[in-house]
Amino acid sequence: MQLIPKVTILDGAQMRRVVRRMAGEILEHTGGSADLILVGIRTRGVPLAEALARELEQMEGRQVPIGSLDITLYRDDLSTIGPHPVVRSSHIPGPVDGRVLVLCDDVLYTGRTVRAALDALRDYGRPRRVELAVLIDRGHRELPVQADIVGRRVPTSTQEEIRVSFEATDGVDKVEILGREEPA
Amino acid sequence: MNAESWHRKDLLGIADLSPEEIRLILDTAESFREVAERPIKKVPTLRGKTVINLFFESSTRTRSSFEIAEKRLSADNMNFSTSGSALEKGESLVDTALNLEAMSPDLVVIRHRAPGVPHLLAARLRSGVINAGDGAHEHPTQALLDAFTIRRHKGRLDGLTVTIVGDIEHSRVVRSNIHLLTKMGSRVRVAGPRTMLPPALEALGVEVHTELEPAIAGADVVMMLRIQLERMNRKLFPSSREYFQRFALTRERLGAAREDAIVMHPGPMNRGVEIASDVADGPQSVILEQVAAGVAVRMAVLYLLSGVREEEG
């Protein structure tokens, strides 16, 4: 089934305002902590982490380290899907023990990705605290997972998809709902 | 063939792989390399999968490399080695394999001194089969880890000149490496005593030398092979001293290669026979990196193969 863009939820200017507000909330939650690391979940969590880091740098005048996490090896459906998906590299800057991590992802949906990400993080050490920041929360959770920082809550049907585009990876900042083409 | 996914149940050799499949394995291994740098070097990916390591020929490094790769992926593994060196009869081999399969392993890693044994098993078993060396035929994971190491240092495989020196005729490492490197666009030169060069090598697209110096000149990679001292009894060369004088890689000879050339050896080395100690331990040697690469490459192969199920019916 071909999905086509139905609604634009955020355009470029709106998306930047939302990201700025999220960065402010990160500061509020972490109290401007010096041991903060932003960890983007591959793939679209990484440009979100980068956008948040840019805002934080403007607000605080210092750079926040960014990591990227590929959760493929921790998926709970590997024994039921084949062929196995492509594994990409993870990169976590420095030891995570005792630090405050903010996991970043573009869309929070079933919560399974976040579950896998928490398992993956555990293999890098024991952070003091982990928070979750998502640009879009679209509901339909299958696990007890909630985000601490949410850009926009968007009620969706399971037939729909959310497409988040970032200037860094896709040439434009935009969030759209994709759905089936309406019968003519 | 979709380059983003893997569709083979078995890895039997390099000869039948496409360049895209080779690239997929190497790229996947790149991601697995990072696992070895974490505080906890284990991922839950193959939890509940069983791998049987079936070694009919003694092997310490290949087997331990597979074992570590399996453990880091959280697979359950079992080692089955035969102590005797007698070649198993075809029938008892298949029976052994069928018995093992009754325990429903997901993958079987096999080394056997007879070429084609992994293919024989692959055709009979539902489990995936990985060839860990079959006679002088193929040793695909060794060629893949060599290519992985070269690519990390040179950033590419195409356009490189790779010189392989030693007992070309009896080496499965060479055969798999020639297939892999020529597929990926490298120029391959081989060198060794005439008694250790098989006929018709040129047909595989390689340059053949019986002197070391011209083979090394301008090379990006110099790969030395282990000389099996037991072969001296068969008069393939007169003595290890003479071999050293004519074919060993010394610092002086390495000077003919490119300045940034890397030195490789699949191990175990005979220092002072095929390679001088100061070269083996020198700044251009990547021999220990090859060992680390072996674990990453084998994790990638285990991961990709375990995602494929044989079609039912």
CSV table of C-alpha atoms in Angstrom, one decimal:
chain,number,residue,atom,x,y,z
A,1,MET,CA,0.0,0.0,0.0
A,2,GLN,CA,1.4,3.3,-1.1
A,3,LEU,CA,1.2,6.0,1.6
A,4,ILE,CA,1.0,9.6,0.6
A,5,PRO,CA,1.5,12.8,2.7
A,6,LYS,CA,-1.8,13.9,4.1
A,7,VAL,CA,-1.1,16.6,6.6
A,8,THR,CA,2.0,18.7,7.5
A,9,ILE,CA,2.0,18.8,11.3
A,10,LEU,CA,5.1,21.0,11.7
A,11,ASP,CA,6.8,23.1,9.0
A,12,GLY,CA,10.4,24.3,9.3
A,13,ALA,CA,9.8,27.3,11.5
A,14,GLN,CA,7.4,25.5,13.8
A,15,MET,CA,9.8,22.6,14.1
A,16,ARG,CA,12.7,24.9,15.2
A,17,ARG,CA,10.5,26.4,17.8
A,18,VAL,CA,9.5,23.0,19.1
A,19,VAL,CA,13.1,21.9,19.3
A,20,ARG,CA,14.1,25.1,21.1
A,21,ARG,CA,11.4,24.5,23.7
A,22,MET,CA,12.6,20.8,24.1
A,23,ALA,CA,16.2,22.0,24.6
A,24,GLY,CA,14.9,24.4,27.3
A,25,GLU,CA,13.1,21.5,29.0
A,26,ILE,CA,16.3,19.4,28.9
A,27,LEU,CA,18.1,22.3,30.7
A,28,GLU,CA,15.3,22.5,33.2
A,29,HIS,CA,15.3,18.8,34.0
A,30,THR,CA,19.0,18.4,34.1
A,31,GLY,CA,19.7,21.7,35.9
A,32,GLY,CA,22.3,22.6,33.3
A,33,SER,CA,24.3,19.6,34.3
A,34,ALA,CA,27.9,19.4,33.0
A,35,ASP,CA,27.8,15.6,32.6
A,36,LEU,CA,24.9,15.6,30.1
A,37,ILE,CA,25.2,13.4,26.9
A,38,LEU,CA,22.6,13.4,24.1
A,39,VAL,CA,22.2,10.0,22.5
A,40,GLY,CA,20.3,9.8,19.3
A,41,ILE,CA,18.7,6.5,18.3
A,42,ARG,CA,19.5,5.7,14.7
A,43,THR,CA,18.5,6.8,12.3
A,44,ARG,CA,16.3,9.9,12.8
A,45,GLY,CA,17.1,10.3,16.5
A,46,VAL,CA,20.6,11.4,15.5
A,47,PRO,CA,19.7,14.6,13.7
A,48,LEU,CA,17.2,15.4,16.5
A,49,ALA,CA,20.1,15.1,19.0
A,50,GLU,CA,22.2,17.3,16.9
A,51,ALA,CA,19.5,19.9,16.6
A,52,LEU,CA,18.9,19.9,20.4
A,53,ALA,CA,22.7,20.2,20.9
A,54,ARG,CA,22.8,23.3,18.7
A,55,GLU,CA,20.0,24.9,20.7
A,56,LEU,CA,21.7,24.0,24.0
A,57,GLU,CA,24.9,25.5,22.8
A,58,GLN,CA,23.2,28.8,21.9
A,59,MET,CA,21.5,28.8,25.3
A,60,GLU,CA,24.4,27.8,27.4
A,61,GLY,CA,27.4,28.6,25.3
A,62,ARG,CA,29.0,25.2,25.6
A,63,GLN,CA,29.0,22.0,23.5
A,64,VAL,CA,27.1,19.0,24.7
A,65,PRO,CA,28.5,15.6,23.6
A,66,ILE,CA,26.4,13.6,21.2
A,67,GLY,CA,26.3,9.8,20.7
A,68,SER,CA,24.4,7.6,18.3
A,69,LEU,CA,22.9,4.2,19.2
A,70,ASP,CA,21.9,1.5,16.7
A,71,ILE,CA,19.4,-0.8,18.4
A,72,THR,CA,19.2,-3.5,15.7
A,73,LEU,CA,21.1,-6.1,17.8
A,74,TYR,CA,18.6,-5.6,20.7
A,75,ARG,CA,15.4,-5.9,18.8
A,76,ASP,CA,12.8,-8.3,20.2
A,77,ASP,CA,11.7,-9.5,16.8
A,78,LEU,CA,14.9,-10.8,15.4
A,79,SER,CA,13.9,-14.4,15.6
A,80,THR,CA,10.7,-13.7,13.7
A,81,ILE,CA,11.9,-11.5,10.9
A,82,GLY,CA,14.2,-12.5,8.1
A,83,PRO,CA,16.5,-11.5,6.5
A,84,HIS,CA,18.0,-9.7,9.4
A,85,PRO,CA,18.2,-5.9,9.1
A,86,VAL,CA,21.4,-4.1,8.4
A,87,VAL,CA,23.4,-3.3,11.5
A,88,ARG,CA,24.9,0.2,11.8
A,89,SER,CA,27.6,1.4,14.1
A,90,SER,CA,26.9,2.9,17.5
A,91,HIS,CA,29.1,5.6,19.0
A,92,ILE,CA,28.9,6.6,22.6
A,93,PRO,CA,31.4,9.4,23.5
A,94,GLY,CA,33.3,8.3,26.6
A,95,PRO,CA,32.1,6.4,29.6
A,96,VAL,CA,28.5,6.8,30.6
A,97,ASP,CA,28.9,5.8,34.3
A,98,GLY,CA,27.4,8.4,36.6
A,99,ARG,CA,26.3,10.7,33.7
A,100,VAL,CA,22.9,12.0,32.7
A,101,LEU,CA,21.8,10.7,29.3
A,102,VAL,CA,19.0,12.0,27.2
A,103,LEU,CA,17.9,9.4,24.6
A,104,CYS,CA,16.5,11.2,21.5
A,105,ASP,CA,14.2,9.8,18.9
A,106,ASP,CA,12.0,11.3,16.2
A,107,VAL,CA,8.8,9.3,16.9
A,108,LEU,CA,7.6,7.4,20.0
A,109,TYR,CA,5.2,4.7,18.9
A,110,THR,CA,5.1,1.2,20.4
A,111,GLY,CA,7.9,1.8,22.8
A,112,ARG,CA,9.8,-1.2,21.6
A,113,THR,CA,12.7,0.8,20.2
A,114,VAL,CA,13.1,2.6,23.5
A,115,ARG,CA,13.1,-0.7,25.4
A,116,ALA,CA,15.9,-2.0,23.1
A,117,ALA,CA,17.8,1.3,23.5
A,118,LEU,CA,17.7,1.0,27.3
A,119,ASP,CA,19.1,-2.6,27.0
A,120,ALA,CA,21.8,-1.3,24.6
A,121,LEU,CA,22.8,1.5,26.9
A,122,ARG,CA,23.2,-0.9,29.8
A,123,ASP,CA,26.1,-2.5,27.9
A,124,TYR,CA,28.0,0.9,27.9
A,125,GLY,CA,27.8,1.3,31.7
A,126,ARG,CA,25.4,2.7,34.4
A,127,PRO,CA,24.3,6.3,33.8
A,128,ARG,CA,23.0,8.2,36.8
A,129,ARG,CA,19.8,9.0,35.0
A,130,VAL,CA,18.3,8.4,31.5
A,131,GLU,CA,15.5,10.6,30.1
A,132,LEU,CA,13.7,10.2,26.8
A,133,ALA,CA,13.1,13.1,24.4
A,134,VAL,CA,10.9,12.6,21.3
A,135,LEU,CA,9.8,15.1,18.7
A,136,ILE,CA,6.5,13.3,18.1
A,137,ASP,CA,4.5,11.0,20.4
A,138,ARG,CA,1.9,9.3,18.3
A,139,GLY,CA,0.5,6.9,20.9
A,140,HIS,CA,-0.3,3.2,20.5
A,141,ARG,CA,2.2,2.0,23.1
A,142,GLU,CA,2.8,-1.8,23.4
A,143,LEU,CA,5.1,-1.4,26.4
A,144,PRO,CA,5.0,0.8,29.5
A,145,VAL,CA,7.3,3.5,28.2
A,146,GLN,CA,6.7,7.3,28.4
A,147,ALA,CA,8.8,10.2,27.2
A,148,ASP,CA,10.0,12.9,29.6
A,149,ILE,CA,10.2,15.6,26.9
A,150,VAL,CA,7.7,15.6,24.0
A,151,GLY,CA,7.8,18.0,21.1
A,152,ARG,CA,4.2,17.4,20.0
A,153,ARG,CA,1.6,14.7,20.8
A,154,VAL,CA,-0.2,13.6,17.6
A,155,PRO,CA,-3.1,11.2,17.7
A,156,THR,CA,-2.8,8.8,14.8
A,157,SER,CA,-4.4,5.6,13.5
A,158,THR,CA,-2.2,2.6,13.1
A,159,GLN,CA,-2.9,2.8,9.3
A,160,GLU,CA,-0.9,6.0,9.2
A,161,GLU,CA,2.7,6.8,9.4
A,162,ILE,CA,4.7,9.8,10.7
A,163,ARG,CA,7.5,11.1,8.5
A,164,VAL,CA,10.0,13.3,10.1
A,165,SER,CA,12.5,15.1,7.8
A,166,PHE,CA,15.6,17.0,9.0
A,167,GLU,CA,17.5,19.5,7.0
A,168,ALA,CA,20.8,17.7,7.8
A,169,THR,CA,19.6,14.4,6.4
A,170,ASP,CA,16.7,15.2,4.2
A,171,GLY,CA,17.2,18.7,3.1
A,172,VAL,CA,14.2,20.2,4.9
A,173,ASP,CA,12.8,20.4,8.4
A,174,LYS,CA,9.2,19.0,8.3
A,175,VAL,CA,6.8,16.6,10.1
A,176,GLU,CA,4.0,15.0,8.0
A,177,ILE,CA,1.3,12.4,8.5
A,178,LEU,CA,1.2,9.8,5.7
A,179,GLY,CA,-1.9,7.9,5.0
A,180,ARG,CA,-3.6,5.8,2.3
A,181,GLU,CA,-4.7,7.5,-0.8
A,182,GLU,CA,-8.5,8.2,-0.5
A,183,PRO,CA,-10.5,6.3,-3.0
A,184,ALA,CA,-11.6,8.6,-5.8
B,1,MET,CA,20.2,-9.4,-5.4
B,2,ASN,CA,19.3,-6.8,-2.8
B,3,ALA,CA,22.6,-5.4,-1.4
B,4,GLU,CA,20.8,-4.4,1.8
B,5,SER,CA,19.9,-8.0,2.8
B,6,TRP,CA,21.3,-11.5,2.9
B,7,HIS,CA,19.6,-14.5,1.4
B,8,ARG,CA,22.0,-17.4,1.8
B,9,LYS,CA,21.5,-20.2,4.3
B,10,ASP,CA,25.2,-21.1,4.1
B,11,LEU,CA,28.6,-19.5,3.7
B,12,LEU,CA,30.6,-22.1,1.8
B,13,GLY,CA,33.1,-20.1,-0.1
B,14,ILE,CA,34.0,-16.7,-1.6
B,15,ALA,CA,33.8,-18.0,-5.2
B,16,ASP,CA,30.0,-17.9,-5.4
B,17,LEU,CA,29.5,-14.5,-3.6
B,18,SER,CA,28.7,-11.3,-5.4
B,19,PRO,CA,30.7,-8.1,-4.7
B,20,GLU,CA,27.5,-6.7,-3.1
B,21,GLU,CA,27.3,-9.6,-0.7
B,22,ILE,CA,31.0,-9.3,0.2
B,23,ARG,CA,30.5,-5.6,0.9
B,24,LEU,CA,27.4,-6.3,3.1
B,25,ILE,CA,29.4,-8.7,5.2
B,26,LEU,CA,32.3,-6.2,5.5
B,27,ASP,CA,30.0,-3.3,6.4
B,28,THR,CA,28.1,-5.4,8.9
B,29,ALA,CA,31.5,-6.4,10.5
B,30,GLU,CA,32.3,-2.8,10.8
B,31,SER,CA,29.4,-2.3,13.1
B,32,PHE,CA,30.2,-5.4,15.1
B,33,ARG,CA,33.8,-4.2,15.6
B,34,GLU,CA,32.5,-1.5,18.0
B,35,VAL,CA,31.0,-4.2,20.3
B,36,ALA,CA,34.5,-5.3,21.3
B,37,GLU,CA,35.2,-1.8,22.6
B,38,ARG,CA,32.3,-1.6,25.0
B,39,PRO,CA,32.6,-2.3,28.7
B,40,ILE,CA,30.2,-5.2,28.2
B,41,LYS,CA,31.2,-7.0,25.0
B,42,LYS,CA,28.0,-9.0,24.5
B,43,VAL,CA,24.8,-8.4,22.7
B,44,PRO,CA,21.6,-10.4,23.0
B,45,THR,CA,21.1,-10.8,19.3
B,46,LEU,CA,21.4,-14.6,18.9
B,47,ARG,CA,19.8,-15.5,22.3
B,48,GLY,CA,18.3,-18.9,22.1
B,49,LYS,CA,20.2,-19.9,18.9
B,50,THR,CA,22.5,-22.9,19.0
B,51,VAL,CA,25.7,-23.1,17.0
B,52,ILE,CA,27.7,-26.3,16.7
B,53,ASN,CA,31.4,-26.0,16.0
B,54,LEU,CA,32.4,-29.2,14.1
B,55,PHE,CA,36.1,-29.4,13.8
B,56,PHE,CA,37.5,-32.5,12.1
B,57,GLU,CA,40.9,-30.9,11.8
B,58,SER,CA,42.8,-29.3,14.6
B,59,SER,CA,42.5,-25.5,14.8
B,60,THR,CA,43.0,-23.2,17.7
B,61,ARG,CA,42.7,-19.8,16.4
B,62,THR,CA,39.8,-20.2,13.9
B,63,ARG,CA,37.8,-22.2,16.4
B,64,SER,CA,38.4,-19.8,19.3
B,65,SER,CA,37.6,-16.9,17.1
B,66,PHE,CA,34.3,-18.5,16.1
B,67,GLU,CA,33.6,-19.3,19.8
B,68,ILE,CA,34.2,-15.8,21.0
B,69,ALA,CA,32.0,-14.4,18.1
B,70,GLU,CA,29.2,-16.8,19.1
B,71,LYS,CA,29.4,-16.0,22.8
B,72,ARG,CA,29.4,-12.2,22.1
B,73,LEU,CA,26.2,-12.7,20.2
B,74,SER,CA,24.7,-14.7,23.1
B,75,ALA,CA,24.3,-17.9,21.1
B,76,ASP,CA,24.7,-21.2,22.8
B,77,ASN,CA,27.6,-23.1,21.4
B,78,MET,CA,28.9,-26.6,21.5
B,79,ASN,CA,32.3,-27.8,20.3
B,80,PHE,CA,32.7,-31.1,18.6
B,81,SER,CA,36.2,-32.0,17.6
B,82,THR,CA,37.7,-35.3,16.6
B,83,SER,CA,41.1,-35.9,18.0
B,84,GLY,CA,42.1,-38.4,15.4
B,85,SER,CA,43.6,-37.2,12.2
B,86,ALA,CA,42.1,-40.0,10.1
B,87,LEU,CA,39.9,-38.7,7.3
B,88,GLU,CA,36.3,-39.6,8.2
B,89,LYS,CA,34.5,-41.7,5.7
B,90,GLY,CA,31.8,-39.8,3.8
B,91,GLU,CA,29.0,-41.8,5.2
B,92,SER,CA,30.0,-41.6,8.9
B,93,LEU,CA,30.5,-37.9,8.4
B,94,VAL,CA,26.9,-37.4,7.2
B,95,ASP,CA,25.7,-39.6,10.0
B,96,THR,CA,27.5,-37.5,12.6
B,97,ALA,CA,26.0,-34.4,11.1
B,98,LEU,CA,22.5,-35.9,11.1
B,99,ASN,CA,22.9,-36.8,14.7
B,100,LEU,CA,24.0,-33.3,15.6
B,101,GLU,CA,21.1,-31.9,13.6
B,102,ALA,CA,18.7,-33.9,15.7
B,103,MET,CA,19.6,-31.5,18.4
B,104,SER,CA,18.3,-28.7,16.2
B,105,PRO,CA,21.2,-26.3,15.9
B,106,ASP,CA,20.6,-23.2,14.0
B,107,LEU,CA,24.1,-23.0,12.5
B,108,VAL,CA,27.0,-25.5,12.0
B,109,VAL,CA,30.6,-24.3,11.6
B,110,ILE,CA,32.7,-26.9,10.0
B,111,ARG,CA,36.3,-27.5,9.3
B,112,HIS,CA,37.4,-30.6,7.5
B,113,ARG,CA,40.5,-31.6,5.6
B,114,ALA,CA,38.5,-32.8,2.6
B,115,PRO,CA,37.4,-30.2,0.1
B,116,GLY,CA,33.7,-30.0,-0.4
B,117,VAL,CA,32.6,-31.5,2.9
B,118,PRO,CA,30.8,-28.2,4.0
B,119,HIS,CA,28.9,-28.3,0.7
B,120,LEU,CA,27.9,-31.9,1.3
B,121,LEU,CA,26.6,-31.0,4.7
B,122,ALA,CA,24.9,-27.9,3.5
B,123,ALA,CA,22.9,-29.9,1.0
B,124,ARG,CA,21.7,-32.3,3.7
B,125,LEU,CA,21.2,-30.1,6.7
B,126,ARG,CA,18.4,-27.7,7.5
B,127,SER,CA,20.8,-25.7,9.6
B,128,GLY,CA,23.0,-23.0,8.1
B,129,VAL,CA,26.6,-24.2,7.4
B,130,ILE,CA,29.7,-22.0,7.6
B,131,ASN,CA,32.9,-23.3,6.0
B,132,ALA,CA,35.8,-22.8,8.4
B,133,GLY,CA,38.2,-24.3,6.0
B,134,ASP,CA,37.9,-27.4,3.8
B,135,GLY,CA,41.2,-28.8,2.7
B,136,ALA,CA,43.1,-26.6,0.3
B,137,HIS,CA,39.8,-25.4,-1.2
B,138,GLU,CA,38.3,-22.4,0.7
B,139,HIS,CA,38.4,-20.5,4.0
B,140,PRO,CA,35.9,-17.7,3.4
B,141,THR,CA,36.0,-16.1,6.8
B,142,GLN,CA,39.8,-15.7,6.7
B,143,ALA,CA,39.6,-14.0,3.3
B,144,LEU,CA,36.8,-11.7,4.7
B,145,LEU,CA,38.8,-10.8,7.8
B,146,ASP,CA,41.9,-10.0,5.6
B,147,ALA,CA,39.8,-7.8,3.3
B,148,PHE,CA,38.2,-6.1,6.4
B,149,THR,CA,41.7,-5.4,7.7
B,150,ILE,CA,42.9,-4.1,4.3
B,151,ARG,CA,39.9,-1.9,3.9
B,152,ARG,CA,40.3,-0.3,7.3
B,153,HIS,CA,43.9,0.7,6.5
B,154,LYS,CA,43.5,1.6,2.8
B,155,GLY,CA,39.9,2.7,2.8
B,156,ARG,CA,39.2,0.6,-0.2
B,157,LEU,CA,40.0,-2.7,-2.0
B,158,ASP,CA,39.8,-1.6,-5.7
B,159,GLY,CA,43.0,-0.6,-7.3
B,160,LEU,CA,45.2,-2.0,-4.6
B,161,THR,CA,48.1,-4.3,-5.4
B,162,VAL,CA,48.2,-7.2,-3.0
B,163,THR,CA,51.1,-9.7,-3.0
B,164,ILE,CA,50.7,-13.1,-1.4
B,165,VAL,CA,53.8,-15.1,-0.7
B,166,GLY,CA,54.4,-18.7,0.3
B,167,ASP,CA,52.9,-22.1,-0.3
B,168,ILE,CA,50.3,-21.1,-2.8
B,169,GLU,CA,49.3,-24.6,-3.8
B,170,HIS,CA,48.3,-25.9,-0.4
B,171,SER,CA,46.7,-22.8,0.9
B,172,ARG,CA,42.9,-22.4,1.2
B,173,VAL,CA,43.6,-18.9,2.5
B,174,VAL,CA,45.1,-18.0,-0.9
B,175,ARG,CA,42.3,-19.4,-2.9
B,176,SER,CA,39.6,-17.5,-1.0
B,177,ASN,CA,41.7,-14.4,-1.0
B,178,ILE,CA,42.2,-14.5,-4.7
B,179,HIS,CA,38.5,-14.9,-5.3
B,180,LEU,CA,37.7,-12.0,-3.0
B,181,LEU,CA,40.3,-9.6,-4.0
B,182,THR,CA,39.9,-10.0,-7.7
B,183,LYS,CA,36.1,-9.6,-7.3
B,184,MET,CA,36.6,-6.4,-5.5
B,185,GLY,CA,39.0,-4.9,-8.0
B,186,SER,CA,42.4,-5.5,-6.4
B,187,ARG,CA,45.4,-6.6,-8.4
B,188,VAL,CA,46.8,-9.9,-6.9
B,189,ARG,CA,50.3,-11.1,-7.3
B,190,VAL,CA,51.4,-14.5,-5.9
B,191,ALA,CA,55.0,-15.6,-5.3
B,192,GLY,CA,56.6,-18.7,-4.0
B,193,PRO,CA,59.0,-21.6,-5.0
B,194,ARG,CA,58.0,-23.2,-8.2
B,195,THR,CA,57.2,-26.4,-6.3
B,196,MET,CA,54.5,-24.5,-4.3
B,197,LEU,CA,52.8,-22.8,-7.3
B,198,PRO,CA,49.9,-24.7,-8.8
B,199,PRO,CA,49.6,-24.8,-12.6
B,200,ALA,CA,47.2,-22.4,-14.4
B,201,LEU,CA,47.1,-19.8,-11.7
B,202,GLU,CA,47.0,-17.0,-14.3
B,203,ALA,CA,43.5,-18.2,-15.2
B,204,LEU,CA,42.3,-16.9,-11.9
B,205,GLY,CA,43.5,-13.4,-12.9
B,206,VAL,CA,46.7,-13.2,-10.8
B,207,GLU,CA,50.3,-12.4,-11.6
B,208,VAL,CA,52.7,-15.2,-10.8
B,209,HIS,CA,56.2,-14.7,-9.6
B,210,THR,CA,59.0,-17.2,-8.6
B,211,GLU,CA,61.2,-14.4,-7.2
B,212,LEU,CA,60.2,-12.3,-4.2
B,213,GLU,CA,61.5,-8.9,-5.1
B,214,PRO,CA,59.5,-8.1,-8.3
B,215,ALA,CA,56.4,-9.5,-6.6
B,216,ILE,CA,56.7,-7.0,-3.7
B,217,ALA,CA,57.8,-4.0,-5.7
B,218,GLY,CA,55.1,-1.2,-5.3
B,219,ALA,CA,52.7,-3.4,-3.4
B,220,ASP,CA,50.1,-1.9,-1.0
B,221,VAL,CA,49.7,-5.1,0.9
B,222,VAL,CA,52.2,-8.0,1.5
B,223,MET,CA,50.5,-11.1,2.8
B,224,MET,CA,52.9,-13.8,4.0
B,225,LEU,CA,51.6,-17.4,4.4
B,226,ARG,CA,52.7,-20.0,6.9
B,227,ILE,CA,55.2,-22.5,5.6
B,228,GLN,CA,54.2,-25.9,6.9
B,229,LEU,CA,57.5,-27.3,8.1
B,230,GLU,CA,56.2,-30.8,7.8
B,231,ARG,CA,56.1,-30.3,4.0
B,232,MET,CA,59.8,-30.1,4.0
B,233,ASN,CA,59.8,-33.9,4.2
B,234,ARG,CA,58.2,-33.9,0.8
B,235,LYS,CA,61.1,-32.0,-0.6
B,236,LEU,CA,59.1,-29.0,-1.7
B,237,PHE,CA,62.0,-26.9,-0.6
B,238,PRO,CA,65.4,-28.0,0.8
B,239,SER,CA,65.5,-26.3,4.2
B,240,SER,CA,63.9,-23.6,6.2
B,241,ARG,CA,67.2,-21.6,6.0
B,242,GLU,CA,67.1,-21.7,2.2
B,243,TYR,CA,63.5,-20.7,2.3
B,244,PHE,CA,64.3,-17.8,4.5
B,245,GLN,CA,67.1,-16.6,2.2
B,246,ARG,CA,64.8,-16.6,-0.9
B,247,PHE,CA,61.3,-15.9,0.2
B,248,ALA,CA,61.2,-14.5,3.8
B,249,LEU,CA,59.9,-11.0,4.3
B,250,THR,CA,62.8,-9.0,5.8
B,251,ARG,CA,62.9,-5.3,6.5
B,252,GLU,CA,65.2,-4.8,3.5
B,253,ARG,CA,62.9,-6.6,1.1
B,254,LEU,CA,59.8,-4.8,2.5
B,255,GLY,CA,61.5,-1.6,1.4
B,256,ALA,CA,60.5,-2.4,-2.2
B,257,ALA,CA,56.8,-2.2,-1.4
B,258,ARG,CA,55.0,1.1,-1.0
B,259,GLU,CA,56.1,3.2,1.9
B,260,ASP,CA,52.6,2.8,3.5
B,261,ALA,CA,52.3,-0.9,2.7
B,262,ILE,CA,50.9,-3.2,5.4
B,263,VAL,CA,52.2,-6.6,6.3
B,264,MET,CA,49.7,-9.5,7.0
B,265,HIS,CA,50.0,-13.1,8.1
B,266,PRO,CA,47.0,-15.5,8.8
B,267,GLY,CA,49.0,-17.1,11.6
B,268,PRO,CA,50.5,-19.0,13.2
B,269,MET,CA,53.8,-17.5,12.1
B,270,ASN,CA,57.2,-19.2,11.8
B,271,ARG,CA,59.4,-16.3,12.8
B,272,GLY,CA,62.7,-16.6,10.9
B,273,VAL,CA,61.2,-18.9,8.2
B,274,GLU,CA,58.7,-16.9,6.2
B,275,ILE,CA,58.9,-13.6,8.1
B,276,ALA,CA,61.6,-11.9,10.0
B,277,SER,CA,60.8,-11.0,13.6
B,278,ASP,CA,61.4,-7.3,13.2
B,279,VAL,CA,58.9,-7.2,10.3
B,280,ALA,CA,56.3,-9.2,12.2
B,281,ASP,CA,56.5,-6.8,15.2
B,282,GLY,CA,57.3,-3.7,13.1
B,283,PRO,CA,55.1,-0.6,12.5
B,284,GLN,CA,53.7,-1.9,9.2
B,285,SER,CA,52.5,-5.2,10.6
B,286,VAL,CA,48.7,-5.5,11.1
B,287,ILE,CA,48.9,-9.2,12.1
B,288,LEU,CA,47.2,-8.8,15.5
B,289,GLU,CA,44.6,-6.5,14.0
B,290,GLN,CA,43.7,-9.4,11.8
B,291,VAL,CA,42.9,-11.5,14.8
B,292,ALA,CA,40.6,-8.8,16.2
B,293,ALA,CA,39.0,-8.4,12.8
B,294,GLY,CA,38.3,-12.2,12.7
B,295,VAL,CA,35.9,-11.9,15.6
B,296,ALA,CA,34.0,-9.0,14.1
B,297,VAL,CA,33.7,-10.7,10.7
B,298,ARG,CA,32.6,-13.9,12.2
B,299,MET,CA,29.9,-12.1,14.3
B,300,ALA,CA,28.7,-10.5,11.0
B,301,VAL,CA,28.5,-13.8,9.2
B,302,LEU,CA,26.7,-15.5,12.1
B,303,TYR,CA,24.3,-12.6,12.3
B,304,LEU,CA,23.5,-12.5,8.6
B,305,LEU,CA,23.2,-16.3,8.2
B,306,SER,CA,20.9,-16.7,11.2
B,307,GLY,CA,18.4,-14.4,9.7
B,308,VAL,CA,17.8,-16.8,6.8
B,309,ARG,CA,15.5,-19.8,7.1
B,310,GLU,CA,15.4,-22.6,4.6
B,311,GLU,CA,12.1,-22.5,2.6
B,312,GLU,CA,9.7,-25.1,4.0
B,313,GLY,CA,8.6,-27.9,1.7
